[in-house]
Amino acid sequence: MSTSESPPWPHCAHGADPATDPVGCRGIHVPGHTACLAHLADADRDAYLASLTPGTDIDHRGTRFPEALLNALFTALRDPATGNVRLGVAWFNSAIFEGGAWFQLATFQGDARFGSATFEGNAVFQSATFQGLAEFDSATFQGHAAFGPATFRGHADFQLATFQGLAAFGSATFQDLAGFDSATFQGLAGFNSAIFEGAAWFGRATFQGDVWFESATFQGVAWFESATFQDNARFGSATFQDNARFESAVCERWVGLGPLICVGRVELSGAVFNGPTTLSFAARRLECRRTRWLSTAEVRLRYASVDFAHAVFEYPLTIAAEADPFVLPDGRVVAEQALASPSDAAVRIVSLRGVDAAHLVFADVDLSGCLFTGTVHLDQVRLEGTCSFATVPPGTHWRRGRPARFTERRTLAEEHHWRASQPGAVRGWNVAVLGAGRAGPAQLAPVYRALRKAFEDGKNEPGAADFYYGEMEMRRHDRTATSRAERGLLHAYWMVSGYGLRALRALGWLAAAMLITLVLLMGVGLPKENPKQEATGTVPPGGGKITFYIDKDDPQNPTGNRFTGKRFEKALNVTLNSVVFRSSGQDLTTAGTYIEMTSRLVEPALLALAVLAVRGRIKR
């Protein structure tokens, strides 16, 4: 009998009321007879069963099996050496098992076909071995279905099957494809410690009760796309050696995914989490595009790069990086050898575009490559622990024949992308990857502003300073929303003090201004000699009251050697007093008076900028 093609199916005409079932019994004829096994005469049935030997191919499609009849069939197929049932190709499509179907320890040497079969009692396949195809598509299990620890060496097909009671596949081994597409599990579905050596397909499956995949191992791709979890779902200590795909899955209640290992990607794009969610992954990548989180959630990760583009968070969501490997409830440490070295367990956020960040909390994650443009309420995001950002290229670079050195600060990845795209860009700015898009200064300025406010609200003024610097940089380079005059003022502000954040730059300019003031005063500001006071008057001839007029000569411009130690001391006194906005009281030439007035305006301002920059770095 062919194992790939269905043989002809002559229906038995017995055992039905023609008024309600004109087809009659749907059982296939026993070879050489005109009735199914259930409706054979006793003598014919006994003769047929006596002809069977362990490993014989059988075909009983559509046959109704009372428990006694099934046991009689098993007796005929039982291997005397092992005491277990052994079948060849077994056709039970559309068969009806009225009582318990006890296939435990049975061996199916060929295909086992139970498509559209109905198990009205318990279906027990514990420790059974399926060496060929195990076909249970569209089967209905009205009682409990026990398949653990069965071994499926060929394709296991349970698509469209309905499990009305317990579905126990604990410790089962699927050596080929395991297909549960569109299956319905109305009771508990237990796959604890199951091993899926091929792909595992649970797409569009519906789990109405609890589903347990604790300690399950998926060596191929695990597909749960569009699956529905109406009750609790547990995947603790599961291992995915390929991708774990949960796109568009719907989780109605509590979901606990992990702690688990995924060597590939965990894909949750389009999934909906209606209940509290706890995700604990050590994975290469986590895709959460357009994922909807309609309840509180906590995501604890290791190694993963995470994409949250256009995800929806309606309640607080925490994304945290775990510093140490996950620990199972029994105290065992989750093995991570399949991923990477423990020194590279950082969690990287790659995109928040299109996200409302009002409910987001990040803890100890790497944001150096994150795309922020298009994120709303970014000023309300909370950054806990050590959240790292990209930095400017270190060292000195040559740009258009001139040296360029960037002061160390935290930057956005998108500023890297923009600067790398500019003509004459120095090496060290990261180029945008395919699909990242490019945002210009007009789009990046509000992002920097929002992150600055987030740091300020978190009482982290030093952290906010870098993002204020970035905001001002973007405004200075923005040729669309910033006028030419404003850009000029910003450029001067940048040159003089780094937007009030670079104390050394302001102190450098202050030192230069003081030196210039000092030189000018010694050169033209101090008179040749201090003016002397003179009293003049006329004595009346006959004596009497004398009136004296005291006057001072105008300061004379210096001549000869102007750069002497005495003149340096006087110029230094004037300069130092100007720094603190005081008049020295020193006699000055007309030019010196204007020099002092200018220095009393410029130098205190530079000193104030330096103090402001220092305060910005130490304020809490």
PDB file of C-alpha atoms in Angstrom, residues 407 468-469 489-510 605-614:
ATOM      1  CA  THR A 407      35.536  68.489  22.518  1.00  0.00           C
ATOM      2  CA  TYR A 468      22.268  71.554  25.325  1.00  0.00           C
ATOM      3  CA  TYR A 469      25.541  71.756  23.410  1.00  0.00           C
ATOM      4  CA  LEU A 489      25.604  85.179  17.257  1.00  0.00           C
ATOM      5  CA  LEU A 490      25.591  81.457  17.901  1.00  0.00           C
ATOM      6  CA  HIS A 491      28.893  81.102  16.090  1.00  0.00           C
ATOM      7  CA  ALA A 492      30.452  83.787  18.271  1.00  0.00           C
ATOM      8  CA  TYR A 493      28.974  82.177  21.385  1.00  0.00           C
ATOM      9  CA  TRP A 494      30.464  78.857  20.297  1.00  0.00           C
ATOM     10  CA  MET A 495      33.886  80.310  19.602  1.00  0.00           C
ATOM     11  CA  VAL A 496      34.110  82.258  22.841  1.00  0.00           C
ATOM     12  CA  SER A 497      32.905  79.663  25.346  1.00  0.00           C
ATOM     13  CA  GLY A 498      31.417  76.630  23.646  1.00  0.00           C
ATOM     14  CA  TYR A 499      27.886  77.898  24.398  1.00  0.00           C
ATOM     15  CA  GLY A 500      28.852  78.597  27.990  1.00  0.00           C
ATOM     16  CA  LEU A 501      29.905  74.976  28.525  1.00  0.00           C
ATOM     17  CA  ARG A 502      33.641  74.986  27.788  1.00  0.00           C
ATOM     18  CA  ALA A 503      35.428  76.597  30.731  1.00  0.00           C
ATOM     19  CA  LEU A 504      38.918  76.232  29.256  1.00  0.00           C
ATOM     20  CA  ARG A 505      37.855  77.950  26.060  1.00  0.00           C
ATOM     21  CA  ALA A 506      36.401  80.896  27.997  1.00  0.00           C
ATOM     22  CA  LEU A 507      39.484  81.048  30.227  1.00  0.00           C
ATOM     23  CA  GLY A 508      41.692  80.973  27.149  1.00  0.00           C
ATOM     24  CA  TRP A 509      39.861  83.909  25.640  1.00  0.00           C
ATOM     25  CA  LEU A 510      40.012  85.676  29.014  1.00  0.00           C
ATOM     26  CA  ALA A 605      31.825  88.455  30.814  1.00  0.00           C
ATOM     27  CA  LEU A 606      34.455  85.886  29.860  1.00  0.00           C
ATOM     28  CA  LEU A 607      35.115  85.130  33.515  1.00  0.00           C
ATOM     29  CA  ALA A 608      31.376  84.662  34.069  1.00  0.00           C
ATOM     30  CA  LEU A 609      31.173  82.265  31.120  1.00  0.00           C
ATOM     31  CA  ALA A 610      34.026  80.207  32.555  1.00  0.00           C
ATOM     32  CA  VAL A 611      32.344  80.067  35.957  1.00  0.00           C
ATOM     33  CA  LEU A 612      29.045  79.128  34.287  1.00  0.00           C
ATOM     34  CA  ALA A 613      30.730  76.295  32.399  1.00  0.00           C
ATOM     35  CA  VAL A 614      32.306  74.912  35.570  1.00  0.00           C
TER      36      VAL A 614
END
